Amino acid sequence: MKILYFAWLRSKIGVPTETVELPTEVSTAGDLVEWLKTRSPRHAEALANSKLVKVAVNQEHVPYDHPISATDEIALFPPVTGG
């Protein structure tokens, strides 16, 4: 699975993208965020507050209970404000 990080998430985690092997127990976007927290202290810090982390699956904004699969492209980003 390809994961893209944007804005301050990219800075905190230290990479713009990574490819991961999706564990069998990860079936939703929320499961993925929780699992990513276990990958490193940087991931844990960046993803600590789920209210500050939005998810897109295949370029579509989704809630944390949205199902995911190993072939999806996942983007993680902070809330976007307009102006």
Coordinates of N, CA and C in Angstrom, one line a residue:
M1 N 0.8 -1.2 0.0 CA 0.0 0.0 0.0 C 0.9 1.2 0.0
K2 N 0.5 2.2 -0.8 CA 1.3 3.4 -0.9 C 0.6 4.5 0.1
I3 N 1.4 5.1 0.9 CA 0.9 6.1 1.8 C 1.7 7.4 1.5
L4 N 0.9 8.5 1.4 CA 1.4 9.8 1.2 C 1.2 10.7 2.4
Y5 N 2.2 11.4 2.8 CA 2.1 12.4 3.9 C 2.2 13.8 3.4
F6 N 1.3 14.7 3.9 CA 1.3 16.1 3.5 C 1.5 17.0 4.6
A7 N 2.0 18.2 4.3 CA 2.2 19.4 5.2 C 3.0 19.0 6.4
W8 N 2.6 19.3 7.6 CA 3.4 19.1 8.8 C 3.6 17.6 9.1
L9 N 2.6 16.8 8.7 CA 2.8 15.3 8.9 C 4.0 14.8 8.2
R10 N 4.3 15.3 7.0 CA 5.5 14.9 6.2 C 6.7 15.3 7.0
S11 N 6.7 16.5 7.5 CA 7.9 17.0 8.3 C 8.1 16.2 9.5
K12 N 7.1 15.9 10.3 CA 7.2 15.2 11.5 C 7.6 13.7 11.3
I13 N 7.0 13.1 10.3 CA 7.4 11.7 10.1 C 8.7 11.6 9.4
G14 N 9.0 12.5 8.5 CA 10.3 12.6 7.9 C 10.4 12.0 6.5
V15 N 9.3 11.6 6.0 CA 9.3 11.1 4.6 C 8.0 11.6 3.9
P16 N 8.0 11.8 2.6 CA 6.8 12.2 1.9 C 5.9 11.1 1.5
T17 N 6.5 9.9 1.4 CA 5.7 8.7 1.0 C 6.4 7.5 1.5
E18 N 5.6 6.4 1.7 CA 6.2 5.1 2.0 C 5.2 4.0 1.5
T19 N 5.8 2.9 1.2 CA 5.1 1.7 0.8 C 5.1 0.7 1.9
V20 N 4.0 0.2 2.3 CA 3.9 -0.7 3.4 C 3.1 -2.0 3.1
E21 N 3.4 -3.0 3.7 CA 2.7 -4.3 3.6 C 1.6 -4.2 4.6
L22 N 0.3 -4.2 4.1 CA -0.8 -4.0 5.0 C -1.1 -5.3 5.9
P23 N -1.0 -5.1 7.2 CA -1.3 -6.3 8.1 C -2.7 -6.7 7.9
T24 N -3.0 -8.0 8.1 CA -4.3 -8.5 7.9 C -5.4 -7.9 8.9
E25 N -4.9 -7.5 10.1 CA -5.9 -6.9 11.0 C -6.3 -5.5 10.7
V26 N -5.7 -4.9 9.7 CA -6.0 -3.5 9.3 C -7.0 -3.5 8.2
S27 N -8.2 -3.1 8.5 CA -9.3 -3.1 7.4 C -9.9 -1.8 7.2
T28 N -9.6 -0.8 8.0 CA -10.3 0.5 7.8 C -9.2 1.6 7.9
A29 N -9.5 2.8 7.5 CA -8.6 3.9 7.5 C -8.1 4.2 8.9
G30 N -9.0 4.1 9.9 CA -8.7 4.3 11.3 C -7.7 3.2 11.8
D31 N -8.0 2.0 11.4 CA -7.0 0.9 11.8 C -5.6 1.2 11.3
L32 N -5.6 1.7 10.0 CA -4.3 2.0 9.4 C -3.6 3.1 10.2
V33 N -4.3 4.2 10.6 CA -3.7 5.3 11.3 C -3.1 4.7 12.7
E34 N -3.9 3.9 13.3 CA -3.5 3.3 14.6 C -2.3 2.4 14.4
W35 N -2.2 1.6 13.4 CA -1.1 0.8 13.1 C 0.2 1.6 12.7
L36 N 0.0 2.6 12.0 CA 1.1 3.5 11.6 C 1.8 4.1 12.8
K37 N 1.0 4.4 13.9 CA 1.6 4.9 15.1 C 2.6 4.0 15.7
T38 N 2.5 2.7 15.4 CA 3.5 1.7 16.0 C 4.8 1.6 15.2
R39 N 4.8 2.2 14.0 CA 6.0 2.1 13.1 C 7.2 2.8 13.6
S40 N 7.1 3.9 14.3 CA 8.2 4.7 14.8 C 7.7 5.7 15.8
P41 N 8.6 6.2 16.7 CA 8.2 7.4 17.5 C 7.8 8.6 16.7
R42 N 8.4 8.8 15.6 CA 8.0 9.9 14.7 C 6.5 9.8 14.2
H43 N 6.2 8.6 13.8 CA 4.8 8.3 13.4 C 3.9 8.5 14.5
A44 N 4.2 8.0 15.7 CA 3.4 8.1 16.9 C 3.1 9.5 17.3
E45 N 4.1 10.3 17.2 CA 3.9 11.8 17.6 C 3.1 12.5 16.5
A46 N 3.4 12.3 15.3 CA 2.6 12.9 14.2 C 1.2 12.6 14.1
L47 N 0.9 11.3 14.4 CA -0.5 10.8 14.3 C -1.2 10.7 15.6
A48 N -0.7 11.3 16.7 CA -1.2 11.2 18.0 C -2.7 11.7 18.1
N49 N -3.0 12.8 17.5 CA -4.3 13.4 17.6 C -5.1 13.1 16.3
S50 N -6.0 12.2 16.4 CA -6.8 11.8 15.1 C -7.7 13.0 14.6
K51 N -8.0 14.0 15.5 CA -8.8 15.1 15.0 C -8.0 16.0 14.1
L52 N -6.6 15.8 14.1 CA -5.8 16.7 13.3 C -5.2 15.9 12.1
V53 N -5.7 14.7 11.9 CA -5.3 13.9 10.8 C -6.5 13.5 9.9
K54 N -6.5 13.9 8.7 CA -7.5 13.6 7.7 C -7.0 12.5 6.8
V55 N -7.9 11.7 6.2 CA -7.5 10.6 5.4 C -8.3 10.7 4.0
A56 N -7.5 10.4 3.0 CA -8.1 10.3 1.6 C -7.7 8.9 1.1
V57 N -8.6 8.2 0.5 CA -8.4 6.9 -0.1 C -8.6 7.1 -1.6
N58 N -7.6 6.8 -2.3 CA -7.7 7.0 -3.8 C -8.2 8.3 -4.2
Q59 N -7.7 9.4 -3.5 CA -7.9 10.8 -3.7 C -9.4 11.2 -3.4
E60 N -10.0 10.5 -2.5 CA -11.3 10.8 -2.0 C -11.3 10.9 -0.5
H61 N -11.7 12.0 0.1 CA -11.8 12.2 1.6 C -12.7 11.1 2.1
V62 N -12.3 10.5 3.2 CA -13.1 9.4 3.8 C -13.1 9.5 5.3
P63 N -14.1 9.0 6.0 CA -14.0 8.9 7.5 C -13.1 7.7 7.9
Y64 N -12.8 7.7 9.2 CA -11.9 6.7 9.7 C -12.5 5.3 9.6
D65 N -13.8 5.1 9.5 CA -14.4 3.8 9.4 C -14.5 3.3 8.0
H66 N -13.9 4.0 7.0 CA -13.9 3.6 5.6 C -13.1 2.4 5.4
P67 N -13.5 1.4 4.7 CA -12.7 0.2 4.4 C -11.6 0.5 3.5
I68 N -10.5 -0.2 3.7 CA -9.3 0.0 2.8 C -8.8 -1.4 2.4
S69 N -8.0 -1.4 1.3 CA -7.4 -2.6 0.8 C -5.9 -2.3 0.4
A70 N -5.2 -3.4 0.2 CA -3.7 -3.3 0.0 C -3.4 -2.5 -1.3
T71 N -4.4 -2.4 -2.2 CA -4.2 -1.8 -3.5 C -4.5 -0.3 -3.5
D72 N -5.0 0.2 -2.4 CA -5.4 1.6 -2.3 C -4.2 2.5 -2.1
E73 N -4.4 3.8 -2.5 CA -3.4 4.8 -2.2 C -4.0 5.7 -1.1
I74 N -3.3 5.8 0.0 CA -3.8 6.5 1.2 C -3.0 7.8 1.3
A75 N -3.7 8.9 1.5 CA -3.1 10.2 1.8 C -3.5 10.6 3.2
L76 N -2.5 11.1 4.0 CA -2.8 11.6 5.3 C -2.3 13.1 5.4
F77 N -3.2 13.9 5.9 CA -3.0 15.4 5.8 C -3.7 16.0 7.0
P78 N -3.3 17.2 7.3 CA -4.0 18.0 8.4 C -5.3 18.6 7.8
P79 N -6.2 19.1 8.6 CA -7.4 19.8 8.1 C -7.0 20.9 7.2
V80 N -7.7 21.1 6.2 CA -7.4 22.2 5.2 C -8.4 23.3 5.5
T81 N -7.8 24.5 5.5 CA -8.6 25.7 5.7 C -8.5 26.6 4.4
G82 N -9.6 27.3 4.2 CA -9.6 28.2 3.0 C -9.4 29.6 3.4
G83 N -9.2 30.4 2.4 CA -9.1 31.8 2.7 C -8.7 32.7 1.6

